[in-house]
mmCIF file of C-alpha atoms and ligand atoms in Angstrom:
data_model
loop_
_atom_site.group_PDB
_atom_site.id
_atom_site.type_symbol
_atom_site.label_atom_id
_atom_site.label_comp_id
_atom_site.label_asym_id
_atom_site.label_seq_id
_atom_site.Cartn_x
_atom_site.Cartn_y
_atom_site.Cartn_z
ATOM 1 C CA UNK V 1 0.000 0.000 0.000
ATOM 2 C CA UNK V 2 1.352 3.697 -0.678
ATOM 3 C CA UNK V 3 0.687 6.428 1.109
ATOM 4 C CA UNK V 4 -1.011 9.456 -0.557
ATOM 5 C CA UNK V 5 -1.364 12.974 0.764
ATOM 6 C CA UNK V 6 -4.817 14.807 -1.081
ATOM 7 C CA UNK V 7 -5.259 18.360 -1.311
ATOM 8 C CA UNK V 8 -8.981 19.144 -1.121
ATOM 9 C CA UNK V 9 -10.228 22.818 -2.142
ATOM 10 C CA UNK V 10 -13.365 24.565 -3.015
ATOM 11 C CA UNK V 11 -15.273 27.840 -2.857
ATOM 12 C CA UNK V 12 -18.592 27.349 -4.452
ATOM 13 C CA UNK V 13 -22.234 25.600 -3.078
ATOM 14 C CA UNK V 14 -20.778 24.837 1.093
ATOM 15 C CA UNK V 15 -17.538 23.628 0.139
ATOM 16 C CA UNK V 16 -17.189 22.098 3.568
ATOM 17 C CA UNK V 17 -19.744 19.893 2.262
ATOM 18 C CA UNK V 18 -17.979 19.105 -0.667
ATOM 19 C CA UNK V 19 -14.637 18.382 1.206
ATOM 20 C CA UNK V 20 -16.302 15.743 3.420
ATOM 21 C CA UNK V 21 -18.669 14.270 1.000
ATOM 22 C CA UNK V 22 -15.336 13.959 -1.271
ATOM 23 C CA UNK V 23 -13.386 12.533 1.917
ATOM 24 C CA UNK V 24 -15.978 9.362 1.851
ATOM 25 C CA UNK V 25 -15.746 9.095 -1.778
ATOM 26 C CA UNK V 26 -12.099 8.487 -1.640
ATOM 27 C CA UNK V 27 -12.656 6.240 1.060
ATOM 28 C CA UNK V 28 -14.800 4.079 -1.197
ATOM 29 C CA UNK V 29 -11.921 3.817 -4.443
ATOM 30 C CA UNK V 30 -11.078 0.413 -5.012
ATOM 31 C CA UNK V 31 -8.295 -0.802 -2.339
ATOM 32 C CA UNK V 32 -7.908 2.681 -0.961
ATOM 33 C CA UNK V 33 -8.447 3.269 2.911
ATOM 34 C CA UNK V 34 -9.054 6.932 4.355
ATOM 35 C CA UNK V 35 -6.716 7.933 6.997
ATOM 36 C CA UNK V 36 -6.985 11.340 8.682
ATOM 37 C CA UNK V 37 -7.789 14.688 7.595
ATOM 38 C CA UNK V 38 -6.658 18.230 8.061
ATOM 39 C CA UNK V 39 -9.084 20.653 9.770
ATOM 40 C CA UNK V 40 -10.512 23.191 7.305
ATOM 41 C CA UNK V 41 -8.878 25.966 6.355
ATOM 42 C CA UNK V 42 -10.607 29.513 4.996
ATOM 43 C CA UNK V 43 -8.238 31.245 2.918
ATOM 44 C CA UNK V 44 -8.646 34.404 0.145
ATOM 45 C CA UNK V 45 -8.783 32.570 -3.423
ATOM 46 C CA UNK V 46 -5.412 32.972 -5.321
ATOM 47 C CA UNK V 47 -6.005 33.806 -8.974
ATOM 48 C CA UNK V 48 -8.911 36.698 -9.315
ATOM 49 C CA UNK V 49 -10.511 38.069 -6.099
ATOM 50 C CA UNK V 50 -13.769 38.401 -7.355
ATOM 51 C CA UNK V 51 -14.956 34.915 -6.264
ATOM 52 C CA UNK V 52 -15.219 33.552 -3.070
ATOM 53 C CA UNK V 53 -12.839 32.448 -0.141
ATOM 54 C CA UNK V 54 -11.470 28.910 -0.521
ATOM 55 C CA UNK V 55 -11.830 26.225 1.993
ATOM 56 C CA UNK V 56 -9.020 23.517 2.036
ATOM 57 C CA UNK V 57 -8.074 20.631 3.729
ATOM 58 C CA UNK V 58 -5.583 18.373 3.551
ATOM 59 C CA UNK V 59 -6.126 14.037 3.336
ATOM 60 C CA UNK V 60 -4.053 10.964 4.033
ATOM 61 C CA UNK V 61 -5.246 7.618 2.115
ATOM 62 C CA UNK V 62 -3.625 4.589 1.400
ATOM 63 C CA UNK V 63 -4.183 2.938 -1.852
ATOM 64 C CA UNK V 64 -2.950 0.320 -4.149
ATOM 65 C CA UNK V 65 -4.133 2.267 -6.895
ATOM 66 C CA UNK V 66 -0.906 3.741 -9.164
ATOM 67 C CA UNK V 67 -0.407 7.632 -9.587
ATOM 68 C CA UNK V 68 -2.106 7.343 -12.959
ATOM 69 C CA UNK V 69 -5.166 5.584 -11.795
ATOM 70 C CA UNK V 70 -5.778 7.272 -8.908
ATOM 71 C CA UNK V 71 -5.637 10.740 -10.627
ATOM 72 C CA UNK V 72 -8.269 9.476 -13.209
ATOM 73 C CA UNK V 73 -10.325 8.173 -9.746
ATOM 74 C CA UNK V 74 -9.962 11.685 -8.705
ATOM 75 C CA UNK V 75 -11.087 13.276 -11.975
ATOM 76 C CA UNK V 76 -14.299 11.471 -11.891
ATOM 77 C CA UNK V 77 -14.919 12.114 -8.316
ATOM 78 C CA UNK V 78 -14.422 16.009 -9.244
ATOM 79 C CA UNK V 79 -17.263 15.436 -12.210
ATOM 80 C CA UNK V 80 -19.496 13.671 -9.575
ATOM 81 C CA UNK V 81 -19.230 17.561 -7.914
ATOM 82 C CA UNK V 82 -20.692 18.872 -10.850
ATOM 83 C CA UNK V 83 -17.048 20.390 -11.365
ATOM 84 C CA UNK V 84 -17.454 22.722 -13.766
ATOM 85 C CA UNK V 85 -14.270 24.486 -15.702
ATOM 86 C CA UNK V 86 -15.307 28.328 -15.648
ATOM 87 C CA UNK V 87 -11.917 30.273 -16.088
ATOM 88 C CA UNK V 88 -8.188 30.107 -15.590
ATOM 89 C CA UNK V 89 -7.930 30.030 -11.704
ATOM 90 C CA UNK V 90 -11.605 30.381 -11.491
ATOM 91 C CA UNK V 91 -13.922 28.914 -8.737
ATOM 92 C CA UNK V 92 -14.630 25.145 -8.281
ATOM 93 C CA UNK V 93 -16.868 22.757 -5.883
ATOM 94 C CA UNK V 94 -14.150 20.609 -5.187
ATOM 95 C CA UNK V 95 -10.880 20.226 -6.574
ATOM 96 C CA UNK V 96 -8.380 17.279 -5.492
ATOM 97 C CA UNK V 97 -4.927 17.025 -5.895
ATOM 98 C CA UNK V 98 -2.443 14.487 -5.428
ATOM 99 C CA UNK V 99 0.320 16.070 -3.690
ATOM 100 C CA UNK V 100 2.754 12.935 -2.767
ATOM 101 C CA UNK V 101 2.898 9.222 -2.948
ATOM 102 C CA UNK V 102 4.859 8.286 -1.212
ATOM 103 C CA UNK V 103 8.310 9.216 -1.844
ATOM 104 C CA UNK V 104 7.623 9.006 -5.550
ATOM 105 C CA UNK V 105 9.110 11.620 -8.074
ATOM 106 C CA UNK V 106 7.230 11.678 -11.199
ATOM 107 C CA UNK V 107 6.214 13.690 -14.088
ATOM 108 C CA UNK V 108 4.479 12.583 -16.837
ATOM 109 C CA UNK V 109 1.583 15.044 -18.989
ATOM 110 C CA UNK V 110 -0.504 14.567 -16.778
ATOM 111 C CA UNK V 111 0.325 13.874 -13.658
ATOM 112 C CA UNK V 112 3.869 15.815 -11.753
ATOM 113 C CA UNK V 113 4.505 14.471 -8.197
ATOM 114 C CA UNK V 114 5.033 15.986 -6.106
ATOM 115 C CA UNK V 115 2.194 18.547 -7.145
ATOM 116 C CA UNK V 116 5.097 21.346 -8.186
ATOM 117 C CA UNK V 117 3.607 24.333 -6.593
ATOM 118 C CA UNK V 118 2.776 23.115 -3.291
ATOM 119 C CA UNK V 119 5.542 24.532 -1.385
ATOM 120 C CA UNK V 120 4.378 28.405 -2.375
ATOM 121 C CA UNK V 121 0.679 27.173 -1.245
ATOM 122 C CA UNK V 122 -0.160 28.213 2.282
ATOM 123 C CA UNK V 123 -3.542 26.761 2.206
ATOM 124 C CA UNK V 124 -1.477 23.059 1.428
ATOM 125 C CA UNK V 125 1.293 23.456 3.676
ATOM 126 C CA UNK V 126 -0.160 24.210 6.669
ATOM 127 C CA UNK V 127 -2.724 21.693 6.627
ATOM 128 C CA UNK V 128 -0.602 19.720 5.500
ATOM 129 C CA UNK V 129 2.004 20.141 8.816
ATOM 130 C CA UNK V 130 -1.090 19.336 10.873
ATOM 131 C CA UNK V 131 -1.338 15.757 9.876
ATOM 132 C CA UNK V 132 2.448 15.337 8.869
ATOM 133 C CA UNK V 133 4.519 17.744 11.137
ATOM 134 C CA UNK V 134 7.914 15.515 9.998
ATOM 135 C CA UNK V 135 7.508 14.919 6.153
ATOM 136 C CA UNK V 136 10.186 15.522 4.218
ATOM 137 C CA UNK V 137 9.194 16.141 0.534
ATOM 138 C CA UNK V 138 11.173 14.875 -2.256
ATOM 139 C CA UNK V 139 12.909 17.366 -4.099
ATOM 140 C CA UNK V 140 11.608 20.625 -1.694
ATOM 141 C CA UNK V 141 12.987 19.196 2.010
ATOM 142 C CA UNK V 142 11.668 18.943 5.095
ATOM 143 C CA UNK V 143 7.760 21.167 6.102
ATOM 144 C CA UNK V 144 9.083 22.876 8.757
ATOM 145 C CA UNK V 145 11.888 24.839 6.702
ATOM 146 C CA UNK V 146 9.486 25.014 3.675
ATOM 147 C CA UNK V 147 6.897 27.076 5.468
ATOM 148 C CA UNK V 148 8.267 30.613 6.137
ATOM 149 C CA UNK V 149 8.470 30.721 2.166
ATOM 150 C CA UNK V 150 5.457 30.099 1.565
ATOM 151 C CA UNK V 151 3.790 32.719 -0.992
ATOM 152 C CA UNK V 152 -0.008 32.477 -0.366
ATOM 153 C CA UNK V 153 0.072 32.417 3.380
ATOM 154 C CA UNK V 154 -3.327 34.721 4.100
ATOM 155 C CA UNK V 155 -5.117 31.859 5.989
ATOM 156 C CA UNK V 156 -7.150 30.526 8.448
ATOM 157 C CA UNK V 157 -7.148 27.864 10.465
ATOM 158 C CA UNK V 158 -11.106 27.233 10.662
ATOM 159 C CA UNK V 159 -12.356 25.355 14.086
ATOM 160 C CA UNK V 160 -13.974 22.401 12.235
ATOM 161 C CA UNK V 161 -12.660 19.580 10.823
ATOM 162 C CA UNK V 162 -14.546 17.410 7.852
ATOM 163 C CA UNK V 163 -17.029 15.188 9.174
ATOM 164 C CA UNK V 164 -16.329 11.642 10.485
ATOM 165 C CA UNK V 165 -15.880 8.636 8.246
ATOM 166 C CA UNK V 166 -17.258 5.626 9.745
ATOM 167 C CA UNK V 167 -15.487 1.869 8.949
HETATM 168 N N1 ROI Y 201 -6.888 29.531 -3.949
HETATM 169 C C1 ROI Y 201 -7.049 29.070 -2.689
HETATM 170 N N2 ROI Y 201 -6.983 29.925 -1.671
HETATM 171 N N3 ROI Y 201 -7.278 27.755 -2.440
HETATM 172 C C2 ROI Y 201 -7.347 26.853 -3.451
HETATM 173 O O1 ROI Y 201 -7.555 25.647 -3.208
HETATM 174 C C3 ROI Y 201 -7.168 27.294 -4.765
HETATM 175 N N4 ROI Y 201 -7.202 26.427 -5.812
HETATM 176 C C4 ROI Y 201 -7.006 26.830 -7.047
HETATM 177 C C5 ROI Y 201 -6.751 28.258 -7.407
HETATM 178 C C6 ROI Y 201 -7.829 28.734 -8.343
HETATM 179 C C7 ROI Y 201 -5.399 28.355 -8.067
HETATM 180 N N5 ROI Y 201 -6.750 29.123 -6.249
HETATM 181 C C8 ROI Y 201 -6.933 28.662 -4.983
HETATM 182 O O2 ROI Y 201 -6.993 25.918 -8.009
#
């Protein structure tokens, strides 16, 4: 089994809802197990400003599904949001993103792990550090020295966390 960290993000239609409805939707992929999940975090979209605040979260699964697969799982669970391509950087139900498996470096046309621009991403890192304060990323180095240079760091840490999976 490999271990897989999700980014989950949204801004449109209770996003929350989105996040945790999306959560059990992983949890039901073929040989995949949920593990834990980030709180929510609010945080001011980055691309245009006229849409609305983001909430994100960060996942941990573990799947025997291979990077390819699993992004085309992912892909269809977006669709089942109704996921809807408006404009560059634009506003979304629920967007998922693999951001490492394991300890895999990969890039292909589709798919680059890990997700390139997650060390700039305040709303990944830091929920992110939650679940994983000691992960080392391939390539970028340890969380802890990755997260003072962070780019998009105007966030909040939201009180709430995604609601509970049960076995
Ligand atoms: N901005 C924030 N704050 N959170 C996101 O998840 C997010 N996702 C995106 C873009 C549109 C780049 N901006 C975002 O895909």
């Amino acid at each position: 089994m490999a271990s897989v960290y999700i980014g989950l993000g949204g801004n449109l239609d209770c996003p929350k809802s989105h996040i945790s409805q999306g959560l059990i939707e992983l949890n039901h992929l073929p040989n995949t197990k949920y593990i834990i999940c980030s709180s929510f975090y609010q945080s001011k979209p980055m691309g245009p400003q006229d849409q609305p605040d983001y909430i994100n979260a960060v996942a941990k699964i573990i799947t025997m599904l291979t990077p390819e697969n699993l992004l085309l799982c992912l892909q269809q669970i977006e669709k089942n949001h109704q996921r809807i391509k408006t404009r560059h950087w634009g506003e979304r139900t629920l967007d998922l993103d693999i951001l490492l498996y394991e300890d895999i470096q990969l890039k292909t046309v589709r798919l680059t792990i890990p997700h390139p621009r997650m060390h700039e991403r305040g709303f990944v890192m830091y929920p992110l550090e939650e679940i994983a304060p000691h992960l080392i990323i391939p390539s970028m180095g340890h969380i802890r020295e990755l997260i003072p240079h962070c780019i998009y760091t105007d966030i909040t840490k939201l009180d709430e966390t995604p609601y509970p999976i049960s076995a």
